[in-house]
């Protein structure tokens, strides 16, 4: 169960203090004098992170192409796409999936974060995965109450790059992300939602541990948190992290050594044997801390 919480938190995958260079990595191809850079982000980290990493501004300034998990401009269409993927089948609405006692448990948690007027029955047409993501976001924000969605560092990176006239690219589309998050069988989504609800306090603490590891620039600690538990739903990591890493490595590796890339993706994608950094090394690239 712990893995479900960790994966969801890492996907959301953010306070004070200096951030280590381990979050900014230099990637070079043999025989090329044009390095690229990979920056590990946290989707609820404060914007001040961007100014606390030595060399990050220069790496972004030198880039010809700036990659994010998806294009910030695609966010304008994201609500429509997510709404289509988030609609529950007519025979699998929230009320039909959960018992009255389970609905009361879900209500207790969402009222805690959203307010006394919240009621899961008002979200009856949503898939359970959307509720899980909503709750996980609220749990993470609890440890960073000043978080503002419009100030995500991923978005700020793209805004700065756009203002500087850089070419912007996304590793995924909104459609692909929505399908990944909301495409599992409804029965599995329902089970994961109940696990997150039952272990609400643990989820908040896990979000805090992930934030601490990120702000320390400690990718090894982040890897341990991601891989700390094996359970019957361990496919979560496969879907949210490892398969995406493989796809991204295939996309990025042939481009490195040509134009200078700046790649900003969630820090949870970077460490480990199946992390993006190691996958790029396996493709013959030199990957090292940026300073």
PDB file of C-alpha atoms in Angstrom:
ATOM      1  CA  UNK A   1       0.000   0.000   0.000  1.00  0.00           C
ATOM      2  CA  UNK A   2       2.810   2.392   0.850  1.00  0.00           C
ATOM      3  CA  UNK A   3       3.928   2.238  -2.767  1.00  0.00           C
ATOM      4  CA  UNK A   4       0.582   3.630  -3.953  1.00  0.00           C
ATOM      5  CA  UNK A   5       1.007   6.659  -1.716  1.00  0.00           C
ATOM      6  CA  UNK A   6       4.636   7.117  -2.755  1.00  0.00           C
ATOM      7  CA  UNK A   7       3.870   6.903  -6.464  1.00  0.00           C
ATOM      8  CA  UNK A   8       0.988   9.352  -6.216  1.00  0.00           C
ATOM      9  CA  UNK A   9       3.063  11.735  -4.129  1.00  0.00           C
ATOM     10  CA  UNK A  10       5.999  11.498  -6.540  1.00  0.00           C
ATOM     11  CA  UNK A  11       3.692  12.186  -9.453  1.00  0.00           C
ATOM     12  CA  UNK A  12       2.514  15.334  -7.719  1.00  0.00           C
ATOM     13  CA  UNK A  13       6.107  15.022  -7.186  1.00  0.00           C
ATOM     14  CA  UNK A  14       7.997  19.751  -3.468  1.00  0.00           C
ATOM     15  CA  UNK A  15      10.922  24.976   2.587  1.00  0.00           C
ATOM     16  CA  UNK A  16      13.734  26.540   2.741  1.00  0.00           C
ATOM     17  CA  UNK A  17      17.397  25.742   2.335  1.00  0.00           C
ATOM     18  CA  UNK A  18      19.832  25.254  -0.510  1.00  0.00           C
ATOM     19  CA  UNK A  19      19.130  22.680  -3.191  1.00  0.00           C
ATOM     20  CA  UNK A  20      21.959  20.355  -4.184  1.00  0.00           C
ATOM     21  CA  UNK A  21      23.462  20.145  -7.647  1.00  0.00           C
ATOM     22  CA  UNK A  22      22.113  16.633  -7.833  1.00  0.00           C
ATOM     23  CA  UNK A  23      18.933  18.107  -9.263  1.00  0.00           C
ATOM     24  CA  UNK A  24      20.763  19.520 -12.301  1.00  0.00           C
ATOM     25  CA  UNK A  25      22.635  17.085 -14.540  1.00  0.00           C
ATOM     26  CA  UNK A  26      24.873  17.603 -17.570  1.00  0.00           C
ATOM     27  CA  UNK A  27      24.449  15.144 -20.431  1.00  0.00           C
ATOM     28  CA  UNK A  28      26.949  14.990 -23.300  1.00  0.00           C
ATOM     29  CA  UNK A  29      27.491  12.894 -26.400  1.00  0.00           C
ATOM     30  CA  UNK A  30      30.971  11.673 -27.322  1.00  0.00           C
ATOM     31  CA  UNK A  31      32.704  14.011 -29.743  1.00  0.00           C
ATOM     32  CA  UNK A  32      30.199  16.837 -29.203  1.00  0.00           C
ATOM     33  CA  UNK A  33      30.937  20.139 -27.493  1.00  0.00           C
ATOM     34  CA  UNK A  34      27.222  20.906 -27.054  1.00  0.00           C
ATOM     35  CA  UNK A  35      26.013  19.638 -23.667  1.00  0.00           C
ATOM     36  CA  UNK A  36      22.400  19.296 -22.609  1.00  0.00           C
ATOM     37  CA  UNK A  37      20.973  19.526 -19.105  1.00  0.00           C
ATOM     38  CA  UNK A  38      18.332  17.628 -17.150  1.00  0.00           C
ATOM     39  CA  UNK A  39      16.609  19.311 -14.214  1.00  0.00           C
ATOM     40  CA  UNK A  40      14.575  17.320 -11.703  1.00  0.00           C
ATOM     41  CA  UNK A  41      11.433  19.185 -10.657  1.00  0.00           C
ATOM     42  CA  UNK A  42       8.826  18.815  -7.942  1.00  0.00           C
ATOM     43  CA  UNK A  43       5.400  19.939  -9.015  1.00  0.00           C
ATOM     44  CA  UNK A  44       4.546  21.753  -5.778  1.00  0.00           C
ATOM     45  CA  UNK A  45       7.988  23.111  -4.920  1.00  0.00           C
ATOM     46  CA  UNK A  46       8.254  26.909  -4.466  1.00  0.00           C
ATOM     47  CA  UNK A  47       9.534  29.043  -7.357  1.00  0.00           C
ATOM     48  CA  UNK A  48      12.548  30.059  -5.242  1.00  0.00           C
ATOM     49  CA  UNK A  49      14.048  26.632  -6.014  1.00  0.00           C
ATOM     50  CA  UNK A  50      14.860  27.836  -9.516  1.00  0.00           C
ATOM     51  CA  UNK A  51      17.101  30.602  -8.201  1.00  0.00           C
ATOM     52  CA  UNK A  52      18.843  28.419  -5.619  1.00  0.00           C
ATOM     53  CA  UNK A  53      20.486  25.944  -8.018  1.00  0.00           C
ATOM     54  CA  UNK A  54      23.889  27.131  -9.301  1.00  0.00           C
ATOM     55  CA  UNK A  55      24.161  26.950 -13.062  1.00  0.00           C
ATOM     56  CA  UNK A  56      20.474  26.387 -13.764  1.00  0.00           C
ATOM     57  CA  UNK A  57      19.777  29.838 -15.203  1.00  0.00           C
ATOM     58  CA  UNK A  58      22.855  29.593 -17.437  1.00  0.00           C
ATOM     59  CA  UNK A  59      21.877  26.104 -18.644  1.00  0.00           C
ATOM     60  CA  UNK A  60      18.418  27.366 -19.545  1.00  0.00           C
ATOM     61  CA  UNK A  61      19.868  30.430 -21.259  1.00  0.00           C
ATOM     62  CA  UNK A  62      22.187  28.306 -23.426  1.00  0.00           C
ATOM     63  CA  UNK A  63      19.463  25.869 -24.481  1.00  0.00           C
ATOM     64  CA  UNK A  64      18.131  25.747 -28.021  1.00  0.00           C
ATOM     65  CA  UNK A  65      15.203  23.489 -27.117  1.00  0.00           C
ATOM     66  CA  UNK A  66      13.403  23.224 -23.771  1.00  0.00           C
ATOM     67  CA  UNK A  67      11.516  20.024 -22.952  1.00  0.00           C
ATOM     68  CA  UNK A  68       8.933  19.495 -20.240  1.00  0.00           C
ATOM     69  CA  UNK A  69       6.762  16.511 -19.448  1.00  0.00           C
ATOM     70  CA  UNK A  70       4.192  18.307 -21.549  1.00  0.00           C
ATOM     71  CA  UNK A  71       3.866  21.748 -23.082  1.00  0.00           C
ATOM     72  CA  UNK A  72       2.595  24.399 -20.681  1.00  0.00           C
ATOM     73  CA  UNK A  73       0.491  25.754 -23.553  1.00  0.00           C
ATOM     74  CA  UNK A  74      -1.380  22.440 -23.660  1.00  0.00           C
ATOM     75  CA  UNK A  75      -2.802  23.189 -20.215  1.00  0.00           C
ATOM     76  CA  UNK A  76      -5.403  25.407 -21.899  1.00  0.00           C
ATOM     77  CA  UNK A  77      -7.037  22.293 -23.340  1.00  0.00           C
ATOM     78  CA  UNK A  78      -6.332  20.007 -20.396  1.00  0.00           C
ATOM     79  CA  UNK A  79      -9.644  20.504 -18.604  1.00  0.00           C
ATOM     80  CA  UNK A  80     -11.625  19.299 -21.607  1.00  0.00           C
ATOM     81  CA  UNK A  81      -9.378  16.284 -22.153  1.00  0.00           C
ATOM     82  CA  UNK A  82      -9.339  15.335 -18.465  1.00  0.00           C
ATOM     83  CA  UNK A  83     -13.108  15.713 -18.257  1.00  0.00           C
ATOM     84  CA  UNK A  84     -13.513  13.192 -21.064  1.00  0.00           C
ATOM     85  CA  UNK A  85     -11.144  10.665 -19.459  1.00  0.00           C
ATOM     86  CA  UNK A  86     -12.446  11.267 -15.933  1.00  0.00           C
ATOM     87  CA  UNK A  87     -16.087  10.411 -16.626  1.00  0.00           C
ATOM     88  CA  UNK A  88     -17.040   7.136 -14.932  1.00  0.00           C
ATOM     89  CA  UNK A  89     -18.957   4.464 -16.860  1.00  0.00           C
ATOM     90  CA  UNK A  90     -22.687   4.612 -16.155  1.00  0.00           C
ATOM     91  CA  UNK A  91     -22.557   1.347 -14.190  1.00  0.00           C
ATOM     92  CA  UNK A  92     -19.474   2.332 -12.170  1.00  0.00           C
ATOM     93  CA  UNK A  93     -20.263   5.643 -10.536  1.00  0.00           C
ATOM     94  CA  UNK A  94     -18.907   6.490  -7.089  1.00  0.00           C
ATOM     95  CA  UNK A  95     -22.197   5.620  -5.370  1.00  0.00           C
ATOM     96  CA  UNK A  96     -22.368   2.199  -7.027  1.00  0.00           C
ATOM     97  CA  UNK A  97     -18.703   1.348  -6.395  1.00  0.00           C
ATOM     98  CA  UNK A  98     -18.556   2.034  -2.666  1.00  0.00           C
ATOM     99  CA  UNK A  99     -20.601   0.989   0.350  1.00  0.00           C
ATOM    100  CA  UNK A 100     -22.235   3.639   2.563  1.00  0.00           C
ATOM    101  CA  UNK A 101     -19.476   3.134   5.151  1.00  0.00           C
ATOM    102  CA  UNK A 102     -16.775   3.589   2.504  1.00  0.00           C
ATOM    103  CA  UNK A 103     -18.493   6.728   1.206  1.00  0.00           C
ATOM    104  CA  UNK A 104     -18.486   8.112   4.747  1.00  0.00           C
ATOM    105  CA  UNK A 105     -14.739   7.408   5.033  1.00  0.00           C
ATOM    106  CA  UNK A 106     -14.027   9.161   1.729  1.00  0.00           C
ATOM    107  CA  UNK A 107     -16.192  12.085   2.834  1.00  0.00           C
ATOM    108  CA  UNK A 108     -14.271  12.460   6.072  1.00  0.00           C
ATOM    109  CA  UNK A 109     -11.019  12.886   4.157  1.00  0.00           C
ATOM    110  CA  UNK A 110     -12.248  15.248   1.457  1.00  0.00           C
ATOM    111  CA  UNK A 111     -14.015  17.437   4.041  1.00  0.00           C
ATOM    112  CA  UNK A 112     -10.722  17.659   5.920  1.00  0.00           C
ATOM    113  CA  UNK A 113      -9.003  19.201   2.908  1.00  0.00           C
ATOM    114  CA  UNK A 114     -11.761  20.880   0.896  1.00  0.00           C
ATOM    115  CA  UNK A 115     -14.221  21.987   3.583  1.00  0.00           C
ATOM    116  CA  UNK A 116     -17.323  20.948   5.454  1.00  0.00           C
ATOM    117  CA  UNK A 117     -19.541  21.461   2.418  1.00  0.00           C
ATOM    118  CA  UNK A 118     -17.710  18.863   0.332  1.00  0.00           C
ATOM    119  CA  UNK A 119     -19.536  15.622  -0.392  1.00  0.00           C
ATOM    120  CA  UNK A 120     -18.229  12.751  -2.473  1.00  0.00           C
ATOM    121  CA  UNK A 121     -21.735  12.155  -3.785  1.00  0.00           C
ATOM    122  CA  UNK A 122     -21.438  15.453  -5.650  1.00  0.00           C
ATOM    123  CA  UNK A 123     -18.497  13.845  -7.485  1.00  0.00           C
ATOM    124  CA  UNK A 124     -20.515  10.760  -8.372  1.00  0.00           C
ATOM    125  CA  UNK A 125     -19.695  10.838 -12.092  1.00  0.00           C
ATOM    126  CA  UNK A 126     -15.901  10.957 -11.545  1.00  0.00           C
ATOM    127  CA  UNK A 127     -13.591   7.990 -11.832  1.00  0.00           C
ATOM    128  CA  UNK A 128     -11.979   7.035  -8.504  1.00  0.00           C
ATOM    129  CA  UNK A 129      -8.499   7.852  -9.888  1.00  0.00           C
ATOM    130  CA  UNK A 130      -9.423  11.519 -10.215  1.00  0.00           C
ATOM    131  CA  UNK A 131     -10.513  11.587  -6.583  1.00  0.00           C
ATOM    132  CA  UNK A 132      -7.252   9.868  -5.589  1.00  0.00           C
ATOM    133  CA  UNK A 133      -5.225  12.514  -7.413  1.00  0.00           C
ATOM    134  CA  UNK A 134      -7.279  15.313  -5.856  1.00  0.00           C
ATOM    135  CA  UNK A 135      -6.781  13.935  -2.338  1.00  0.00           C
ATOM    136  CA  UNK A 136      -3.065  13.290  -2.917  1.00  0.00           C
ATOM    137  CA  UNK A 137      -2.635  16.864  -4.141  1.00  0.00           C
ATOM    138  CA  UNK A 138      -4.376  18.231  -1.056  1.00  0.00           C
ATOM    139  CA  UNK A 139      -2.232  16.028   1.187  1.00  0.00           C
ATOM    140  CA  UNK A 140       0.945  17.349  -0.418  1.00  0.00           C
ATOM    141  CA  UNK A 141      -0.225  20.956  -0.295  1.00  0.00           C
ATOM    142  CA  UNK A 142      -0.842  20.555   3.437  1.00  0.00           C
ATOM    143  CA  UNK A 143       2.928  20.611   3.995  1.00  0.00           C
ATOM    144  CA  UNK A 144       3.328  23.623   1.679  1.00  0.00           C
ATOM    145  CA  UNK A 145       0.294  25.841   2.361  1.00  0.00           C
ATOM    146  CA  UNK A 146       1.627  28.661   0.187  1.00  0.00           C
ATOM    147  CA  UNK A 147       1.526  26.558  -2.980  1.00  0.00           C
ATOM    148  CA  UNK A 148      -0.199  28.153  -5.971  1.00  0.00           C
ATOM    149  CA  UNK A 149      -0.937  26.028  -9.070  1.00  0.00           C
ATOM    150  CA  UNK A 150       0.029  28.876 -11.391  1.00  0.00           C
ATOM    151  CA  UNK A 151       3.494  28.989  -9.791  1.00  0.00           C
ATOM    152  CA  UNK A 152       4.586  25.426 -10.546  1.00  0.00           C
ATOM    153  CA  UNK A 153       8.277  25.477 -11.368  1.00  0.00           C
ATOM    154  CA  UNK A 154       7.660  23.392 -14.500  1.00  0.00           C
ATOM    155  CA  UNK A 155       5.382  26.131 -15.822  1.00  0.00           C
ATOM    156  CA  UNK A 156       7.797  28.900 -14.826  1.00  0.00           C
ATOM    157  CA  UNK A 157      10.644  27.172 -16.692  1.00  0.00           C
ATOM    158  CA  UNK A 158       8.540  27.061 -19.842  1.00  0.00           C
ATOM    159  CA  UNK A 159       7.427  30.685 -19.425  1.00  0.00           C
ATOM    160  CA  UNK A 160      11.034  31.862 -19.083  1.00  0.00           C
ATOM    161  CA  UNK A 161      12.068  29.787 -22.086  1.00  0.00           C
ATOM    162  CA  UNK A 162       9.179  31.122 -24.151  1.00  0.00           C
ATOM    163  CA  UNK A 163      10.046  34.710 -23.265  1.00  0.00           C
ATOM    164  CA  UNK A 164      13.627  34.020 -24.390  1.00  0.00           C
ATOM    165  CA  UNK A 165      12.419  32.678 -27.735  1.00  0.00           C
ATOM    166  CA  UNK A 166      13.385  29.045 -27.112  1.00  0.00           C
ATOM    167  CA  UNK A 167      11.767  26.173 -28.978  1.00  0.00           C
ATOM    168  CA  UNK A 168       9.396  24.386 -26.585  1.00  0.00           C
ATOM    169  CA  UNK A 169       8.570  20.674 -26.718  1.00  0.00           C
ATOM    170  CA  UNK A 170       6.651  18.222 -24.574  1.00  0.00           C
ATOM    171  CA  UNK A 171       7.604  14.607 -23.910  1.00  0.00           C
ATOM    172  CA  UNK A 172       3.926  13.717 -23.599  1.00  0.00           C
ATOM    173  CA  UNK A 173       0.571  15.153 -24.575  1.00  0.00           C
ATOM    174  CA  UNK A 174      -2.286  15.995 -22.221  1.00  0.00           C
ATOM    175  CA  UNK A 175      -4.158  13.095 -23.797  1.00  0.00           C
ATOM    176  CA  UNK A 176      -1.361  10.657 -22.943  1.00  0.00           C
ATOM    177  CA  UNK A 177      -1.102  11.869 -19.351  1.00  0.00           C
ATOM    178  CA  UNK A 178      -4.862  11.716 -18.839  1.00  0.00           C
ATOM    179  CA  UNK A 179      -5.013   8.179 -20.224  1.00  0.00           C
ATOM    180  CA  UNK A 180      -2.133   7.117 -17.966  1.00  0.00           C
ATOM    181  CA  UNK A 181      -3.661   8.595 -14.818  1.00  0.00           C
ATOM    182  CA  UNK A 182      -7.260   7.634 -15.454  1.00  0.00           C
ATOM    183  CA  UNK A 183      -7.054   4.561 -17.677  1.00  0.00           C
ATOM    184  CA  UNK A 184      -6.667   1.734 -15.157  1.00  0.00           C
ATOM    185  CA  UNK A 185      -9.569  -0.678 -14.597  1.00  0.00           C
ATOM    186  CA  UNK A 186     -12.217   0.891 -12.373  1.00  0.00           C
ATOM    187  CA  UNK A 187     -11.905  -1.866  -9.759  1.00  0.00           C
ATOM    188  CA  UNK A 188      -8.196  -1.102  -9.289  1.00  0.00           C
ATOM    189  CA  UNK A 189      -8.882   2.638  -9.137  1.00  0.00           C
ATOM    190  CA  UNK A 190     -11.480   2.040  -6.416  1.00  0.00           C
ATOM    191  CA  UNK A 191      -9.109  -0.120  -4.367  1.00  0.00           C
ATOM    192  CA  UNK A 192      -6.327   2.474  -4.598  1.00  0.00           C
ATOM    193  CA  UNK A 193      -8.684   5.262  -3.545  1.00  0.00           C
ATOM    194  CA  UNK A 194      -9.675   3.359  -0.405  1.00  0.00           C
ATOM    195  CA  UNK A 195      -6.017   2.670   0.444  1.00  0.00           C
ATOM    196  CA  UNK A 196      -5.212   6.377   0.229  1.00  0.00           C
ATOM    197  CA  UNK A 197      -8.272   7.245   2.345  1.00  0.00           C
ATOM    198  CA  UNK A 198      -7.472   4.654   5.028  1.00  0.00           C
ATOM    199  CA  UNK A 199      -3.869   5.837   5.334  1.00  0.00           C
ATOM    200  CA  UNK A 200      -4.404   9.582   5.112  1.00  0.00           C
ATOM    201  CA  UNK A 201      -1.982  10.541   7.904  1.00  0.00           C
ATOM    202  CA  UNK A 202       0.722   8.253   6.517  1.00  0.00           C
ATOM    203  CA  UNK A 203       0.282   9.834   3.085  1.00  0.00           C
ATOM    204  CA  UNK A 204       0.913  13.311   4.479  1.00  0.00           C
ATOM    205  CA  UNK A 205       4.070  12.107   6.219  1.00  0.00           C
ATOM    206  CA  UNK A 206       5.256  10.394   3.026  1.00  0.00           C
ATOM    207  CA  UNK A 207       4.703  13.620   1.093  1.00  0.00           C
ATOM    208  CA  UNK A 208       6.833  15.397   3.695  1.00  0.00           C
ATOM    209  CA  UNK A 209       9.648  12.834   3.337  1.00  0.00           C
ATOM    210  CA  UNK A 210       9.607  13.215  -0.429  1.00  0.00           C
ATOM    211  CA  UNK A 211       9.707  17.015  -0.137  1.00  0.00           C
ATOM    212  CA  UNK A 212      12.635  16.832   2.282  1.00  0.00           C
ATOM    213  CA  UNK A 213      14.560  14.498  -0.052  1.00  0.00           C
ATOM    214  CA  UNK A 214      13.888  16.783  -3.002  1.00  0.00           C
ATOM    215  CA  UNK A 215      14.922  19.972  -1.252  1.00  0.00           C
ATOM    216  CA  UNK A 216      18.117  18.275  -0.101  1.00  0.00           C
ATOM    217  CA  UNK A 217      18.812  17.285  -3.712  1.00  0.00           C
ATOM    218  CA  UNK A 218      19.071  13.703  -2.432  1.00  0.00           C
ATOM    219  CA  UNK A 219      18.078  11.524  -5.383  1.00  0.00           C
ATOM    220  CA  UNK A 220      19.242   8.376  -3.608  1.00  0.00           C
ATOM    221  CA  UNK A 221      16.831   9.062  -0.731  1.00  0.00           C
ATOM    222  CA  UNK A 222      14.113   9.753  -3.284  1.00  0.00           C
ATOM    223  CA  UNK A 223      14.841   6.437  -4.994  1.00  0.00           C
ATOM    224  CA  UNK A 224      14.626   4.582  -1.683  1.00  0.00           C
ATOM    225  CA  UNK A 225      11.262   6.169  -0.950  1.00  0.00           C
ATOM    226  CA  UNK A 226       9.938   5.177  -4.357  1.00  0.00           C
ATOM    227  CA  UNK A 227      11.186   1.608  -4.074  1.00  0.00           C
ATOM    228  CA  UNK A 228      10.562   1.163  -0.340  1.00  0.00           C
ATOM    229  CA  UNK A 229       7.596  -1.153  -0.547  1.00  0.00           C
ATOM    230  CA  UNK A 230       6.307  -3.943  -2.717  1.00  0.00           C
ATOM    231  CA  UNK A 231       2.593  -4.658  -2.749  1.00  0.00           C
ATOM    232  CA  UNK A 232      -0.123  -6.176  -4.872  1.00  0.00           C
ATOM    233  CA  UNK A 233      -0.473  -2.903  -6.783  1.00  0.00           C
ATOM    234  CA  UNK A 234       3.202  -2.462  -7.582  1.00  0.00           C
ATOM    235  CA  UNK A 235       2.305  -1.852 -11.230  1.00  0.00           C
ATOM    236  CA  UNK A 236       1.825   1.797 -10.211  1.00  0.00           C
ATOM    237  CA  UNK A 237       5.562   2.472 -10.447  1.00  0.00           C
ATOM    238  CA  UNK A 238       5.747   0.635 -13.749  1.00  0.00           C
ATOM    239  CA  UNK A 239       3.032   2.830 -15.238  1.00  0.00           C
ATOM    240  CA  UNK A 240       3.846   6.209 -13.716  1.00  0.00           C
ATOM    241  CA  UNK A 241       7.639   6.096 -13.804  1.00  0.00           C
ATOM    242  CA  UNK A 242       9.530   3.273 -15.496  1.00  0.00           C
ATOM    243  CA  UNK A 243       7.659   2.916 -18.789  1.00  0.00           C
ATOM    244  CA  UNK A 244       7.704   6.668 -19.223  1.00  0.00           C
ATOM    245  CA  UNK A 245      11.441   6.774 -18.521  1.00  0.00           C
ATOM    246  CA  UNK A 246      12.079   4.264 -21.315  1.00  0.00           C
ATOM    247  CA  UNK A 247       9.973   6.237 -23.760  1.00  0.00           C
ATOM    248  CA  UNK A 248      11.622   9.529 -22.827  1.00  0.00           C
ATOM    249  CA  UNK A 249      15.126   8.090 -23.112  1.00  0.00           C
ATOM    250  CA  UNK A 250      14.337   6.820 -26.605  1.00  0.00           C
ATOM    251  CA  UNK A 251      13.100  10.284 -27.571  1.00  0.00           C
ATOM    252  CA  UNK A 252      15.933  12.290 -26.023  1.00  0.00           C
ATOM    253  CA  UNK A 253      19.086  10.212 -26.550  1.00  0.00           C
ATOM    254  CA  UNK A 254      19.345  10.702 -30.351  1.00  0.00           C
ATOM    255  CA  UNK A 255      19.020  14.484 -29.953  1.00  0.00           C
ATOM    256  CA  UNK A 256      21.739  15.011 -27.347  1.00  0.00           C
ATOM    257  CA  UNK A 257      24.970  16.226 -28.892  1.00  0.00           C
ATOM    258  CA  UNK A 258      23.144  18.147 -31.612  1.00  0.00           C
ATOM    259  CA  UNK A 259      21.233  21.151 -30.369  1.00  0.00           C
ATOM    260  CA  UNK A 260      21.472  22.048 -26.680  1.00  0.00           C
ATOM    261  CA  UNK A 261      18.516  20.694 -24.721  1.00  0.00           C
ATOM    262  CA  UNK A 262      17.164  21.711 -21.327  1.00  0.00           C
ATOM    263  CA  UNK A 263      14.921  18.958 -19.993  1.00  0.00           C
ATOM    264  CA  UNK A 264      12.687  19.518 -16.951  1.00  0.00           C
ATOM    265  CA  UNK A 265      10.932  16.420 -15.572  1.00  0.00           C
ATOM    266  CA  UNK A 266       9.834  15.207 -12.150  1.00  0.00           C
ATOM    267  CA  UNK A 267      12.834  14.337  -9.959  1.00  0.00           C
ATOM    268  CA  UNK A 268      11.378  10.905  -9.233  1.00  0.00           C
ATOM    269  CA  UNK A 269      12.157   9.948 -12.835  1.00  0.00           C
ATOM    270  CA  UNK A 270      15.912  10.507 -12.472  1.00  0.00           C
ATOM    271  CA  UNK A 271      17.437   7.999  -9.997  1.00  0.00           C
ATOM    272  CA  UNK A 272      17.938   4.249  -9.990  1.00  0.00           C
ATOM    273  CA  UNK A 273      18.800   1.533 -12.494  1.00  0.00           C
ATOM    274  CA  UNK A 274      15.620   2.281 -14.432  1.00  0.00           C
ATOM    275  CA  UNK A 275      15.890   6.022 -13.948  1.00  0.00           C
ATOM    276  CA  UNK A 276      16.241   8.424 -16.849  1.00  0.00           C
ATOM    277  CA  UNK A 277      19.875   9.252 -16.027  1.00  0.00           C
ATOM    278  CA  UNK A 278      20.996   5.618 -16.107  1.00  0.00           C
ATOM    279  CA  UNK A 279      18.971   4.888 -19.251  1.00  0.00           C
ATOM    280  CA  UNK A 280      20.792   7.707 -21.032  1.00  0.00           C
ATOM    281  CA  UNK A 281      24.155   6.335 -19.828  1.00  0.00           C
ATOM    282  CA  UNK A 282      23.200   2.955 -21.265  1.00  0.00           C
ATOM    283  CA  UNK A 283      22.747   4.686 -24.608  1.00  0.00           C
ATOM    284  CA  UNK A 284      26.367   5.836 -24.598  1.00  0.00           C
ATOM    285  CA  UNK A 285      25.932   9.314 -23.165  1.00  0.00           C
ATOM    286  CA  UNK A 286      28.059  10.908 -20.455  1.00  0.00           C
ATOM    287  CA  UNK A 287      25.843  11.907 -17.502  1.00  0.00           C
ATOM    288  CA  UNK A 288      27.253  13.749 -14.510  1.00  0.00           C
ATOM    289  CA  UNK A 289      26.269  16.314 -11.871  1.00  0.00           C
ATOM    290  CA  UNK A 290      26.284  19.754 -13.451  1.00  0.00           C
ATOM    291  CA  UNK A 291      28.858  21.155 -10.982  1.00  0.00           C
TER     292      UNK A 291
END
